[in-house]
Structure formats: C-alpha cells, structure tokens
C-alpha cells in the first residue's frame, strides 16, 4: 500500500505540519485522507486542515517515494520503522538521518549484520546513511536495514500512526507517516552501546496494562 | 431438487468475484465481473465455454470487504467457519477499541482480497482467499465503550429457556469475529493474523469452528445437511427472496438498530447422535415433519413443496405432527422470522466409548452439533418467540441441547479507508 508522504513543513506551526500532505500514488488521495492520516488526527485531537488549504505551501518537493511503510509497536525502549524508499529523481540521494521528534531520544539508521564471533545477527548503526541511486528503491524491513527509534519517550501503540522525518544529504527533509502494528519479529540484538542492548529481550507484546510510558500523540 | 433457478441463488452469487477479474476491472467493471458466478468458477462440465484455466480456480474467488453492509451474512455460505469471541482487556477504552477495529479492519480487508498485510510473516498463505469473509460483531461491552446511547436494547443475554444447559465457556463475548472461507488453510492463517492483531487489546474467549460441504462436493445450490442427516435450510428468507431485507435489515415495523446493521444470535446446540441412532426413519421424520431422503415435507414430494399442516392421516392425526420441528418453528406472526446460516461442528473426542443418553451433552463416541447462527433485525421480536415455542414443545428437543448462547450487534460495513464501526465513533 502506498503511504502518504509529507514534505518538510518545519516552518509551519506544529498542528498544521502533518496535514500538509503530498499524496503520491494516483488514486490514493481519498483513501489517505479518510484513512491513516485522518485517523491519526482523531487520536491526537489535532485539527485537520483540508488538503486544499495546504496547496499554496507546496514549495518543498518530496525527496523519495515511500511505499509499504509501517512501524513496530513498542511500549518502551526501542522500535523500528520499515518501508521502501524509491528515488524517483535523476540525482542520487542519501538518506542520512531520521528524526522522531518527541517520540524517541535517539533515532538512527541501522543495518543488520552477522556477528562472526557469535554467529547471530546483530544490528548496528550505519555510518554515512543509505545512498539511493536514481530509479532505485531502498528497502527497509525486519531482519534487514531499518530505521531505529531508541530511548522511546512514549508508547508507540498498534493502530496509531507514527510520523518521522527523514533527513537527506542535500539538506532536504521529508516527513513520512506510517501505521503502527504489533509485531513479534524484528528483535535483532543491538551490538554497540550497552545502553541500548535491551532490544533482544523486548519480547513482551505491548498491551494497554503493561504500558509504563504515556501513549505517543500522533502528530 | 434444484434451487439453481431461484432468485435466492442469484442473490447469493451476485457478490462473489474473481480476484483477477477485479484487479483488471476497476470499480466500473465489477458488474461485469460478478457475472462470473460459482457455476462457472466450478468449471461446470456441461458448459463448453467454461474457463478451466488456473486463473478461474476457486481459491482466487473473493467476496468484497468494503461496502454498505458487511459480508458474511448474505454471502453464499462458505465451507468453513470460525466464530471467535474476544474479551476486551480490563483497561480497554473507546480509543483502544477504535485502534483495534482499525487494525482488524485493515487486515481483514487485505486478507479477504488475497493480499497479505505488510506485517504478515507467512504472506503466501494469503494468496488463495477462497471467498474469505470477516464479519465483525459488537457485544454489550464493546457497544458500551463505543457509544452506550446507541447500543440496541436487545444487546444482552437472551432470556433463559428450560431446554438450555448453557456452559459459560460458550456464552457472550465482547467482540465477535466471524471468519468464513472455502479453504481451511486460508482460514487458519487469516485467523492467526487477526488474533495476533488482537493480542494487545483482548483475549480469546472461545473459537467455534464449523463446517459444511466443501466446494464441489455437492451439486451447486443444494441445501446443506446437518449431522443428523437432515436437509437443513430449506425454508429460510434467502437473499433475493422478498422478506430477506425485512428479516435481516429491518423495515415495515422493524426499526434497525442502525442502517445496514443487523444482529447475530449464536446458539451452540449439542446434537446427541447416540440417541438419534435409536430412532428409526419414521420417528426421525415425524420429529421434524420432513423426509430425510430429500427434505420434502411429509405432505409433499419435493423439498420446496409447501407443507400442508392441515392434512390428516388415516387415523385422523395431522400428517405433520403438531410437535414437529417445522410446525413449531413456523409461527403465525409474519414478523417472527429469522435468517439461518448454520454450520456443523464435530469435535475430536478421546477415550470415547459407549452411548450417551437423552439430555446428556457429553459421552458416547461423538461431540457433535450445530453452530446455529441466526441473523435478524431484532432478536427479541424475531428470534426469541420462535425459540420460546421450541422450548415449550419440539420433538427435536429429544436429541438437541443448547449449550452456548451469545448475541452480537452487527454494524454496517465500511468504505475503503474506514474501519468497521467507524460511523459509531
Ligand atoms: C440442533 C438444532 C436444530 C436442528 C438440527 C434443526 C433442524 C431443522 C430442520 C431439519 C429443518 C427443516 C428444513 C428447513 O426448513 O431448514 C428446520 C427448520 C427450521 N428451524 Fe430448525 N433446527 C435446529 C434448531 C433450531 C432453532 C434453535 C431454531 C430457532 C430458534 C430453529 C428454527 C427453524 C426454523 C424457523 C425453520 C423453518 C421452519 C419453516 O418451515 O417455516 N431451528 N430446522
Ligand atoms: Cu536497529
């Protein structure tokens, strides 16, 4: 499924940001507006700005095209975001960083590698980001490369939408909003940094009762 | 008998589509695509133009998920069913229920159309939807969370009946997921995906697996038989028949609880096959008022002949006994009608031997019965009077015992991008 892609609108006041949505997939417009993003607004109580009123603000272009975006639900600690990022332009772009705003203390790009010593897979931070050649698609998926949110400040709940901002080499940014789902996989051990090593043990399924952190607001 | 020509059958078929046809057709093409009915899909041997290619195989048939009404009620009954009652977690709120319904609706929409959700770890098991439908129902607790003011008055346990031996483990739950599918493997997978989705919101109260004949095992359009061997489902307001709309979705005196919504009464009814074995054909037929061979009324020669309740035998007794199931379950009040869409159950038994006795709900070598799914606009006005009459007198009670009972409000369907129940939030 194609996800709505939000271009950088940092200059806008917060409630307006996520509503300025550039809809990429032809025919997706209606679904997206009544679906995930509208749904998110309901949950957070944001006022939704009709897409039309945002049209004048189309100064920023989308950098990559996101499809199949989603994130794993987590009550605490850390979680991952997945999806396919297609470079539809004619210049190579490099995804260098991600920013999860208030949701996570740390947000990084990760790869999953085999540890020669232990024989098991581990994830570690990617230096230099993911370069995506023109026409190419970078796939981020469980068991492979992914976007990692650590030091979660709030519980990322199944059935909500999560918005993160992608940072690219040329200084451009792009917001993406993805649905959050419970998922038992994506538990690779985090290799460096003792402080983040709890990932592997985080196998408890999130539930309303077990949630210690407040629920994330969808924005 | 053949019901192939009846409007009922066309009504049932109308909604069934082939995946390939849908994919290529777009919205405007659906009318044309739906002309591909079950007979064609089955590759009916007599039809030389029938499509025998793999693309026409039954596994690729889909039932729509989105629309004004939920699928799984008027849908031609699939071979297998799983009725799943969930109990919402203690901390459930309106918001968590909304999130849960969004997740379940999204995944049900995908799975019924033969698409695996992104987070499905066995996506290949979604490739043959086999007319999978997922129908949502709200129990009292779910409705109380969503909007107590809109909860229908009848959404509560049915009154107790003397014949009941209800076991609490089969009674009311908070949320119902009714999965029906022509393929058991596809069904098992869809069930797994939806239960994984539900895990952080609710726990499973019960799952009632049911079955009918598999596709192609019996002539298309033939009324099913239950495990007593009876033709079961002859007189029923099928889709396309004139009273279907009123019975299921309300009108002419029935106020539907919500436009395009209905109700499900789910009774789990034990059938004692051991004592049924002790009854010979005349006694069996007398108990129902119909012949076992073809389901014809005792006063007729064909299944769909109208029973003549006035006809008397040589000794002056009614041919169709006053205590027979069809005499008792047909009331004079035209409002007291239900739409039955039942499934058989037959659970594995272990260390089983001997015979069980009348009224027993265990023992013997079988654990068998009916998942009696009854849809109607208003259970109190429609279902309860019939059940009350059967409670007072019905020869079939000799061999049957209700052991579970639940009532669910079936909300309307949702449009693409929405979720089931969204109009109530
Ligand atoms: C294990 C339990 C039951 C068995 C084996 C059973 C079996 C049958 C059979 C063989 C028929 C005749 C064929 C037909 O028209 O479908 C029939 C008719 C019917 N049954 Fe049942 N039944 C059961 C329970 C119930 C219950 C609980 C109800 C409702 C409360 C019910 C309501 C009806 C109705 C309305 C008809 C049609 C009567 C008519 O001709 O107008 N049945 N059933
Ligand atoms: Cu990671």
XYZ file of C-alpha atoms and ligand atoms in Angstrom:
688
model
C 0.000 0.000 0.000
C 1.221 3.478 -0.735
C 1.563 5.777 2.196
C 1.012 9.486 2.194
C 4.285 11.304 2.138
C 4.655 14.565 3.864
C 7.174 17.059 2.688
C 9.108 19.192 5.071
C 6.919 21.810 6.615
C 9.010 22.681 9.587
C 8.230 26.335 9.337
C 4.564 25.647 9.922
C 3.077 25.627 13.392
C 3.005 22.113 14.793
C -0.679 21.228 14.360
C -0.513 22.151 10.703
C 2.540 20.127 9.868
C 1.212 16.645 9.386
C -1.763 17.842 7.471
C 0.281 19.213 4.646
C 0.322 16.012 2.774
C 1.645 15.354 -0.640
C -0.184 12.372 -1.977
C 1.857 10.467 -4.421
C 0.042 7.427 -5.613
C -2.584 8.175 -8.201
C -5.981 7.347 -6.870
C -4.765 7.162 -3.334
C -5.887 10.584 -2.312
C -9.313 9.715 -0.957
C -8.117 6.696 0.928
C -5.269 8.508 2.535
C -7.283 11.448 3.681
C -10.026 9.375 5.198
C -7.619 6.686 6.313
C -4.430 6.713 8.254
C -3.762 10.396 8.455
C -7.285 11.430 9.297
C -7.369 8.638 11.788
C -4.253 9.960 13.420
C -5.795 13.346 13.754
C -8.751 11.878 15.555
C -6.493 10.262 18.090
C -4.385 13.299 18.801
C -7.221 15.740 18.622
C -5.358 17.759 16.048
C -7.442 19.936 13.869
C -7.273 18.709 10.343
C -6.548 21.225 7.673
C -8.205 20.324 4.398
C -5.639 19.393 1.793
C -6.776 22.254 -0.398
C -5.683 24.886 2.073
C -2.196 23.469 2.071
C -1.743 23.619 -1.654
C -0.247 27.063 -1.635
C 2.546 25.737 0.502
C 3.955 23.273 -1.987
C 7.371 24.923 -2.058
C 9.116 21.775 -0.842
C 9.133 18.691 -3.016
C 9.164 15.137 -1.843
C 12.604 13.580 -1.949
C 11.742 9.902 -2.152
C 8.555 7.918 -2.688
C 7.549 5.754 0.244
C 5.579 2.552 -0.152
C 4.796 -0.203 2.322
C 5.707 1.951 5.305
C 4.962 0.689 8.797
C 6.412 0.609 12.287
C 6.523 -1.945 15.047
C 4.527 -1.151 18.176
C 6.520 -0.814 21.407
C 5.617 0.241 24.920
C 9.139 1.293 25.842
C 12.782 1.040 24.960
C 13.087 0.928 21.186
C 11.350 0.160 17.950
C 11.860 0.135 14.195
C 10.311 1.718 11.141
C 10.181 -0.038 7.773
C 9.253 0.727 4.201
C 10.512 1.059 0.644
C 12.022 4.370 -0.404
C 12.191 4.969 -4.128
C 14.348 7.654 -5.636
C 12.165 8.945 -8.452
C 14.535 11.790 -9.298
C 17.546 11.855 -11.613
C 20.142 12.565 -8.920
C 21.427 10.164 -6.339
C 20.173 10.905 -2.815
C 21.448 9.688 0.507
C 19.196 9.118 3.476
C 21.427 10.325 6.281
C 19.296 10.623 9.363
C 15.889 10.335 10.858
C 14.206 12.429 13.494
C 11.314 11.122 15.544
C 10.687 14.359 17.397
C 9.341 13.840 20.911
C 8.794 10.152 20.356
C 12.358 8.930 20.754
C 15.508 10.256 22.375
C 17.667 8.738 19.673
C 16.813 7.865 16.080
C 19.295 6.123 13.812
C 19.633 4.234 10.561
C 20.542 0.620 11.192
C 21.756 -2.367 9.266
C 21.578 -5.987 10.313
C 24.858 -7.865 10.130
C 26.178 -11.267 11.072
C 28.425 -11.298 14.111
C 31.333 -13.598 13.186
C 32.038 -14.387 16.808
C 28.560 -15.328 17.944
C 27.136 -16.436 14.617
C 23.977 -14.493 15.251
C 22.706 -11.368 13.576
C 23.013 -8.007 15.200
C 22.059 -4.549 14.168
C 24.325 -1.601 14.152
C 24.301 1.981 13.158
C 25.028 2.750 9.521
C 27.700 5.393 9.043
C 27.112 7.548 6.014
C 23.483 6.587 5.542
C 21.807 4.798 2.654
C 22.576 6.073 -0.811
C 19.746 5.575 -3.292
C 20.632 5.872 -6.973
C 18.104 7.383 -9.403
C 15.291 4.919 -10.044
C 16.469 2.648 -7.258
C 14.484 1.603 -4.213
C 15.930 1.146 -0.757
C 14.008 -1.484 1.180
C 13.895 -1.277 4.950
C 12.453 -4.412 6.516
C 12.563 -6.654 9.595
C 15.765 -8.665 9.604
C 17.419 -6.161 7.276
C 18.202 -2.474 7.169
C 15.761 -0.351 9.110
C 15.144 2.935 10.871
C 15.624 2.630 14.600
C 13.985 4.660 17.332
C 15.648 4.330 20.724
C 15.022 5.769 24.165
C 11.331 5.897 23.443
C 9.664 8.707 25.337
C 6.174 7.385 24.820
C 4.459 4.119 23.960
C 4.044 3.560 20.236
C 0.698 1.779 20.056
C -0.753 -0.581 17.472
C -3.428 1.099 15.422
C -1.870 4.545 15.628
C 0.164 6.385 13.027
C 3.761 7.359 13.528
C 5.333 10.353 11.844
C 9.090 10.630 11.467
C 11.223 12.990 9.476
C 13.828 11.728 7.038
C 16.976 13.797 6.569
C 18.825 13.715 3.243
C 22.351 14.661 2.141
C 21.289 17.804 0.340
C 19.737 19.186 3.491
C 16.223 18.396 2.482
C 13.833 16.702 4.866
C 10.666 14.755 4.351
C 8.042 13.643 6.793
C 6.532 10.212 6.480
C 3.546 8.851 8.353
C 3.209 5.100 8.748
C 0.776 2.767 10.513
C 1.940 1.066 13.695
C 1.334 -2.648 14.212
C 2.153 -5.292 16.790
C 4.936 -7.450 15.501
C 6.855 -10.180 17.285
C 9.855 -10.190 14.954
C 12.480 -7.503 14.391
C 14.329 -8.385 17.575
C 17.941 -8.435 16.428
C 20.409 -7.645 19.167
C 21.770 -4.187 19.141
C 25.550 -4.545 19.091
C 27.343 -1.388 20.202
C 26.422 0.707 23.169
C 25.475 -1.214 26.280
C 22.737 1.252 26.970
C 20.667 0.071 24.031
C 21.150 -3.640 24.409
C 17.722 -4.344 25.795
C 16.281 -4.806 22.318
C 16.654 -8.561 22.259
C 14.820 -9.064 25.499
C 11.949 -6.875 24.471
C 9.679 -9.709 23.503
C 6.648 -8.948 25.638
C 3.763 -7.911 23.456
C 2.638 -4.399 24.250
C -0.695 -4.132 25.992
C -2.692 -1.304 27.476
C -1.966 -2.512 31.007
C 1.750 -3.090 30.633
C 2.371 0.364 29.299
C 4.515 2.414 31.606
C 5.158 5.321 29.261
C 2.313 7.572 28.179
C 0.905 6.879 24.730
C 2.545 8.816 21.934
C 0.451 11.555 20.451
C 0.050 11.249 16.743
C 1.403 14.333 15.110
C -34.171 -30.698 -6.121
C -32.504 -27.694 -7.525
C -32.612 -24.149 -6.332
C -30.356 -23.024 -9.151
C -33.110 -21.083 -10.830
C -34.448 -19.349 -7.774
C -33.736 -15.680 -7.253
C -32.267 -16.638 -3.917
C -29.360 -18.355 -5.505
C -28.605 -15.497 -7.832
C -28.750 -13.168 -4.904
C -26.213 -15.229 -3.084
C -23.923 -15.423 -6.049
C -24.049 -11.832 -7.018
C -21.354 -10.670 -4.680
C -18.738 -13.230 -5.479
C -15.893 -12.065 -7.683
C -12.715 -13.463 -9.084
C -9.538 -11.737 -7.993
C -8.163 -11.450 -11.496
C -11.383 -10.017 -12.785
C -11.441 -7.447 -10.039
C -7.868 -6.405 -10.472
C -8.370 -5.707 -14.132
C -11.845 -4.361 -13.883
C -11.743 -1.348 -11.653
C -14.861 -0.097 -9.998
C -16.968 0.138 -13.131
C -16.078 -3.374 -14.175
C -17.460 -5.048 -11.122
C -20.892 -5.571 -12.573
C -19.435 -7.488 -15.469
C -17.008 -9.414 -13.348
C -19.682 -10.543 -10.976
C -21.372 -12.345 -13.828
C -18.684 -14.953 -13.266
C -20.747 -16.974 -10.850
C -19.957 -20.052 -8.892
C -21.046 -22.464 -11.580
C -18.522 -21.045 -13.996
C -15.868 -20.978 -11.337
C -16.532 -24.603 -10.552
C -15.904 -25.357 -14.224
C -19.324 -26.914 -14.697
C -18.643 -29.784 -17.051
C -21.636 -29.225 -19.329
C -20.572 -25.738 -20.287
C -18.016 -25.902 -23.120
C -17.219 -22.202 -22.741
C -16.356 -22.629 -19.067
C -12.948 -21.309 -18.127
C -10.822 -24.199 -16.932
C -7.644 -22.189 -16.597
C -5.875 -21.825 -13.281
C -6.999 -18.207 -13.104
C -10.553 -19.428 -12.581
C -9.738 -21.712 -9.714
C -11.908 -21.420 -6.709
C -9.140 -20.255 -4.409
C -8.996 -16.960 -6.285
C -12.625 -16.090 -5.702
C -13.104 -13.075 -3.476
C -16.010 -11.583 -1.619
C -15.947 -7.800 -1.271
C -14.958 -6.413 2.112
C -15.920 -2.784 1.698
C -19.483 -1.676 1.191
C -22.614 -0.524 2.959
C -23.111 -3.909 4.591
C -20.665 -6.387 5.974
C -20.082 -9.565 4.014
C -20.661 -12.928 5.664
C -24.402 -12.621 6.170
C -25.951 -12.629 2.711
C -22.838 -14.318 1.335
C -23.374 -17.814 -0.040
C -22.141 -19.848 2.940
C -18.527 -20.881 2.624
C -17.370 -24.364 3.564
C -15.659 -23.467 6.841
C -16.273 -21.022 9.629
C -14.595 -19.812 12.784
C -16.735 -17.758 15.122
C -14.336 -16.034 17.511
C -15.449 -14.224 20.657
C -12.904 -11.875 22.173
C -12.971 -10.340 25.621
C -11.522 -6.857 25.734
C -8.742 -6.191 28.208
C -9.571 -4.578 31.523
C -8.081 -1.263 30.519
C -9.917 -1.104 27.201
C -11.159 2.343 26.263
C -13.034 3.842 23.389
C -9.710 4.890 21.920
C -8.068 1.473 22.229
C -11.155 -0.134 20.697
C -11.016 2.314 17.819
C -7.380 1.438 17.226
C -8.157 -2.257 17.442
C -11.000 -2.007 14.936
C -8.801 -0.020 12.576
C -6.091 -2.683 12.683
C -8.527 -5.567 12.306
C -10.462 -3.860 9.505
C -7.300 -3.064 7.564
C -6.030 -6.607 7.815
C -9.422 -8.194 7.161
C -9.802 -6.005 4.080
C -6.414 -7.134 2.778
C -6.776 -10.821 3.581
C -10.257 -11.142 2.085
C -8.905 -9.710 -1.168
C -5.982 -12.118 -1.240
C -3.405 -9.608 -0.081
C -1.137 -10.182 2.886
C -0.681 -7.277 5.286
C 2.914 -5.996 5.390
C 3.392 -7.459 8.863
C 2.137 -10.894 7.850
C 5.047 -13.257 8.369
C 3.511 -16.014 6.206
C 2.219 -13.915 3.299
C 1.966 -16.881 0.905
C -0.895 -18.237 2.981
C -2.993 -15.248 1.943
C -2.718 -15.929 -1.778
C -5.878 -18.016 -2.116
C -8.626 -16.049 -0.403
C -11.250 -18.665 -1.308
C -14.136 -16.271 -0.643
C -12.867 -15.440 2.838
C -15.143 -13.069 4.719
C -14.573 -11.438 8.086
C -17.687 -10.162 9.829
C -17.459 -8.049 12.974
C -19.990 -8.086 15.783
C -20.194 -5.985 18.932
C -21.116 -7.444 22.301
C -22.527 -5.338 25.150
C -19.127 -4.242 26.432
C -17.895 -3.088 23.042
C -21.058 -1.078 22.439
C -20.853 0.440 25.912
C -17.336 1.660 25.134
C -18.215 2.960 21.688
C -21.458 4.735 22.492
C -23.728 3.351 25.189
C -26.586 5.527 23.976
C -26.622 3.763 20.623
C -26.450 0.228 21.998
C -29.584 -1.606 20.883
C -31.865 -2.606 23.734
C -31.751 -6.265 22.755
C -27.964 -6.419 23.105
C -27.923 -8.571 26.233
C -28.189 -12.280 27.024
C -31.355 -13.955 25.763
C -33.945 -14.958 28.352
C -33.266 -18.374 29.867
C -35.039 -21.340 28.246
C -35.919 -24.578 30.011
C -34.100 -26.672 27.423
C -30.868 -24.712 27.909
C -27.844 -26.286 29.542
C -25.610 -23.316 28.828
C -21.931 -23.639 29.616
C -20.457 -20.279 30.368
C -17.415 -21.026 28.234
C -19.625 -20.750 25.137
C -21.571 -17.663 26.165
C -21.398 -13.971 25.378
C -18.155 -12.213 24.455
C -17.271 -8.550 23.928
C -16.375 -8.654 20.257
C -17.109 -11.195 17.547
C -15.000 -12.030 14.527
C -16.845 -14.344 12.186
C -14.495 -15.830 9.619
C -15.920 -17.887 6.780
C -13.846 -19.364 3.965
C -13.944 -22.131 1.411
C -10.400 -23.182 2.310
C -9.389 -24.289 5.775
C -5.717 -23.380 5.427
C -6.522 -19.849 4.284
C -8.991 -19.551 7.141
C -6.469 -20.747 9.719
C -3.961 -18.197 8.502
C -6.420 -15.316 8.499
C -7.475 -16.294 11.996
C -3.853 -16.272 13.123
C -3.197 -12.826 11.636
C -6.314 -11.321 13.219
C -5.627 -12.896 16.596
C -2.064 -11.545 16.523
C -3.580 -8.147 15.800
C -5.967 -8.584 18.727
C -3.431 -9.813 21.239
C -2.587 -6.493 22.824
C -6.253 -5.468 23.048
C -8.169 -8.562 24.031
C -8.043 -12.230 24.798
C -9.786 -15.095 23.102
C -12.894 -16.252 24.930
C -13.872 -19.008 22.542
C -13.493 -20.124 18.981
C -16.252 -22.157 17.388
C -15.111 -23.974 14.271
C -17.793 -25.083 11.878
C -18.072 -26.713 8.505
C -20.401 -27.570 5.689
C -19.665 -29.467 2.491
C -16.585 -28.335 0.628
C -16.821 -26.686 -2.755
C -17.697 -29.128 -5.481
C -18.539 -31.959 -3.087
C -22.262 -31.485 -3.582
C -24.240 -30.115 -6.514
C -24.162 -26.309 -6.545
C -27.187 -24.821 -4.846
C -28.087 -27.923 -2.866
C -29.336 -27.267 0.650
C -26.844 -28.438 3.261
C -27.342 -31.412 5.521
C -26.560 -31.424 9.222
C -25.027 -34.388 11.028
C -28.451 -35.840 11.839
C -28.583 -36.313 8.086
C -31.382 -33.780 7.745
C -31.685 -31.344 4.896
C -31.276 -28.134 6.886
C -32.008 -24.698 5.465
C -34.955 -25.279 3.161
C -37.330 -22.622 4.434
C -35.201 -19.570 5.035
C -35.518 -15.970 3.820
C -32.549 -16.130 1.459
C -31.054 -13.021 -0.132
C -33.165 -12.151 -3.127
C -36.311 -13.508 -1.520
C -38.826 -10.839 -0.733
C -38.645 -10.957 3.059
C -34.859 -11.169 3.376
C -34.393 -7.419 3.633
C -37.035 -7.006 6.267
C -35.967 -10.017 8.313
C -32.266 -9.188 8.357
C -32.024 -5.419 7.989
C -35.370 -4.257 9.284
C -38.254 -2.275 7.796
C -42.071 -2.377 7.906
C -42.317 -2.224 11.654
C -38.783 -3.271 12.479
C -36.570 -0.369 13.315
C -32.999 -1.468 12.512
C -30.609 -0.542 15.317
C -28.560 1.141 12.631
C -28.995 1.403 8.883
C -27.466 -1.658 7.183
C -26.782 -3.251 10.556
C -28.287 -6.436 11.905
C -27.858 -8.874 14.785
C -26.429 -12.318 15.251
C -27.788 -14.806 17.745
C -25.252 -17.581 18.053
C -26.535 -20.707 19.741
C -24.265 -23.680 20.185
C -26.539 -26.698 20.104
C -25.345 -30.171 21.050
C -26.809 -32.942 18.904
C -26.922 -36.338 20.553
C -26.075 -38.728 17.751
C -26.246 -41.771 20.022
C -29.892 -41.372 20.923
C -30.650 -40.195 17.386
C -29.332 -43.604 16.281
C -32.017 -45.234 18.387
C -34.714 -43.523 16.376
C -35.715 -45.172 13.100
C -36.595 -43.294 9.973
C -40.349 -42.841 10.648
C -39.687 -41.420 14.118
C -36.922 -39.181 12.804
C -39.099 -37.838 10.011
C -42.044 -37.396 12.355
C -39.928 -35.285 14.699
C -39.188 -32.722 12.019
C -42.148 -33.119 9.672
C -39.928 -33.681 6.655
C -38.490 -36.670 4.811
C -34.859 -37.450 5.325
C -34.145 -38.562 1.766
C -34.857 -35.219 0.136
C -36.174 -32.869 2.793
C -39.674 -32.841 1.291
C -42.455 -32.133 3.780
C -44.320 -35.277 4.862
C -47.269 -33.915 2.890
C -45.301 -33.321 -0.306
C -42.889 -34.913 -2.745
C -40.257 -32.216 -3.320
C -38.048 -30.289 -0.928
C -39.616 -26.952 -1.690
C -43.224 -28.099 -1.639
C -45.272 -26.088 0.781
C -46.039 -28.201 3.892
C -49.748 -28.826 4.448
C -50.239 -28.572 8.182
C -53.980 -29.329 7.865
C -53.575 -32.669 6.094
C -54.733 -35.626 8.210
C -53.608 -39.249 8.089
C -55.864 -42.329 8.047
C -56.334 -42.176 11.824
C -57.258 -38.509 11.762
C -53.956 -37.213 13.144
C -52.100 -34.433 11.314
C -49.556 -35.837 8.841
C -47.120 -33.190 10.036
C -47.319 -33.595 13.792
C -48.168 -30.619 15.949
C -44.994 -31.273 17.961
C -42.754 -31.459 14.866
C -39.902 -29.007 14.471
C -41.235 -27.352 11.328
C -44.743 -26.968 12.789
C -43.378 -25.474 15.997
C -40.776 -23.195 14.430
C -43.248 -21.633 11.980
C -45.383 -19.067 13.729
C -48.492 -17.329 12.504
C -46.856 -13.977 13.102
C -45.106 -12.982 9.866
C -42.658 -10.854 11.857
C -41.287 -13.852 13.717
C -38.773 -14.859 11.109
C -35.034 -15.334 11.199
C -32.313 -15.915 8.626
C -30.366 -19.075 9.455
C -26.798 -19.586 8.285
C -25.738 -22.576 10.297
C -22.564 -24.628 10.455
C -21.939 -28.133 11.737
C -19.399 -28.889 14.392
C -17.850 -32.230 15.163
C -15.092 -32.105 17.728
C -12.447 -34.763 18.146
C -13.052 -36.986 21.155
C -10.533 -39.116 23.010
C -11.057 -42.210 25.137
C -14.645 -42.232 23.977
C -16.902 -45.226 24.105
C -20.438 -46.338 24.754
C -23.643 -44.410 24.339
C -24.827 -41.167 25.809
C -28.406 -40.803 26.977
C -31.097 -38.346 26.118
C -30.372 -34.940 27.576
C -26.695 -35.708 28.010
C -24.298 -33.248 26.489
C -21.278 -35.493 26.716
C -20.495 -39.180 26.478
C -20.770 -41.555 23.581
C -18.338 -41.509 20.711
C -19.136 -38.085 19.237
C -19.150 -34.447 20.260
C -21.364 -33.034 17.589
C -23.821 -30.268 16.993
C -24.837 -27.145 15.203
C -23.400 -23.647 15.361
C -26.813 -22.088 14.972
C -26.143 -18.650 13.519
C -29.338 -16.646 13.212
C -29.457 -13.136 11.733
C -32.374 -10.828 12.276
C -33.049 -7.171 12.736
C -34.301 -7.628 16.304
C -33.564 -10.801 18.296
C -36.240 -10.136 20.897
C -39.034 -9.669 18.371
C -37.883 -12.277 15.896
C -35.684 -14.985 17.399
C -36.957 -15.238 20.950
C -40.627 -16.038 20.118
C -39.518 -18.941 17.921
C -37.075 -20.244 20.485
C -39.778 -19.897 23.140
C -42.164 -22.033 21.131
C -39.475 -24.643 20.563
C -38.721 -24.512 24.284
C -42.360 -25.241 25.093
C -42.620 -28.113 22.657
C -40.478 -29.514 19.868
C -39.900 -33.213 19.324
C -36.384 -32.399 18.123
C -35.516 -31.378 21.709
C -35.293 -35.104 22.449
C -31.927 -35.083 20.750
C -30.712 -31.481 20.972
C -29.488 -29.283 23.833
C -28.414 -25.620 23.592
C -25.059 -25.342 25.363
C -23.965 -21.829 24.402
C -25.662 -18.530 23.660
C -24.455 -15.126 22.563
C -25.926 -12.033 20.935
C -23.967 -9.551 18.845
C -24.857 -6.312 17.142
C -23.553 -6.488 13.565
C -22.624 -2.971 12.474
C -22.767 -1.805 8.851
C -19.804 -2.245 6.558
C -17.183 0.423 5.963
C -15.803 2.165 2.933
C -12.207 1.912 1.826
C -10.002 3.795 4.261
C -12.569 3.454 7.028
C -12.977 0.761 9.628
C -15.875 -1.359 10.812
C -17.944 0.659 13.252
C -16.394 3.992 12.253
C -19.818 5.587 11.879
C -20.439 4.980 15.582
C -17.287 6.655 16.892
C -29.644 -28.662 16.503
C -30.701 -27.903 16.404
C -31.592 -27.825 15.201
C -31.726 -28.687 14.159
C -30.990 -29.990 13.949
C -32.689 -28.114 13.258
C -33.111 -28.725 12.078
C -34.058 -28.198 11.236
C -34.560 -28.846 10.070
C -34.129 -30.218 9.576
C -35.482 -28.045 9.494
C -36.313 -28.322 8.251
C -35.678 -27.857 6.982
C -35.568 -26.375 6.839
O -36.553 -25.672 6.532
O -34.462 -25.884 7.077
C -35.545 -26.858 10.308
C -36.371 -25.782 10.047
C -36.428 -24.652 10.831
N -35.783 -24.458 12.014
Fe -34.506 -25.710 12.925
N -33.124 -26.931 13.759
C -32.488 -26.714 14.944
C -32.651 -25.650 15.774
C -33.440 -24.570 15.530
C -33.549 -23.416 16.360
C -32.803 -23.205 17.674
C -34.403 -22.564 15.752
C -34.866 -21.195 16.184
C -34.918 -20.768 17.393
C -34.837 -23.193 14.528
C -35.689 -22.625 13.616
C -36.093 -23.212 12.460
C -36.982 -22.564 11.512
C -37.542 -21.166 11.615
C -37.196 -23.485 10.485
C -38.069 -23.284 9.255
C -39.480 -23.595 9.614
C -40.442 -23.380 8.468
O -40.611 -24.291 7.662
O -41.028 -22.300 8.412
N -34.218 -24.403 14.428
N -34.676 -26.971 11.367
Cu 18.002 -1.410 14.957
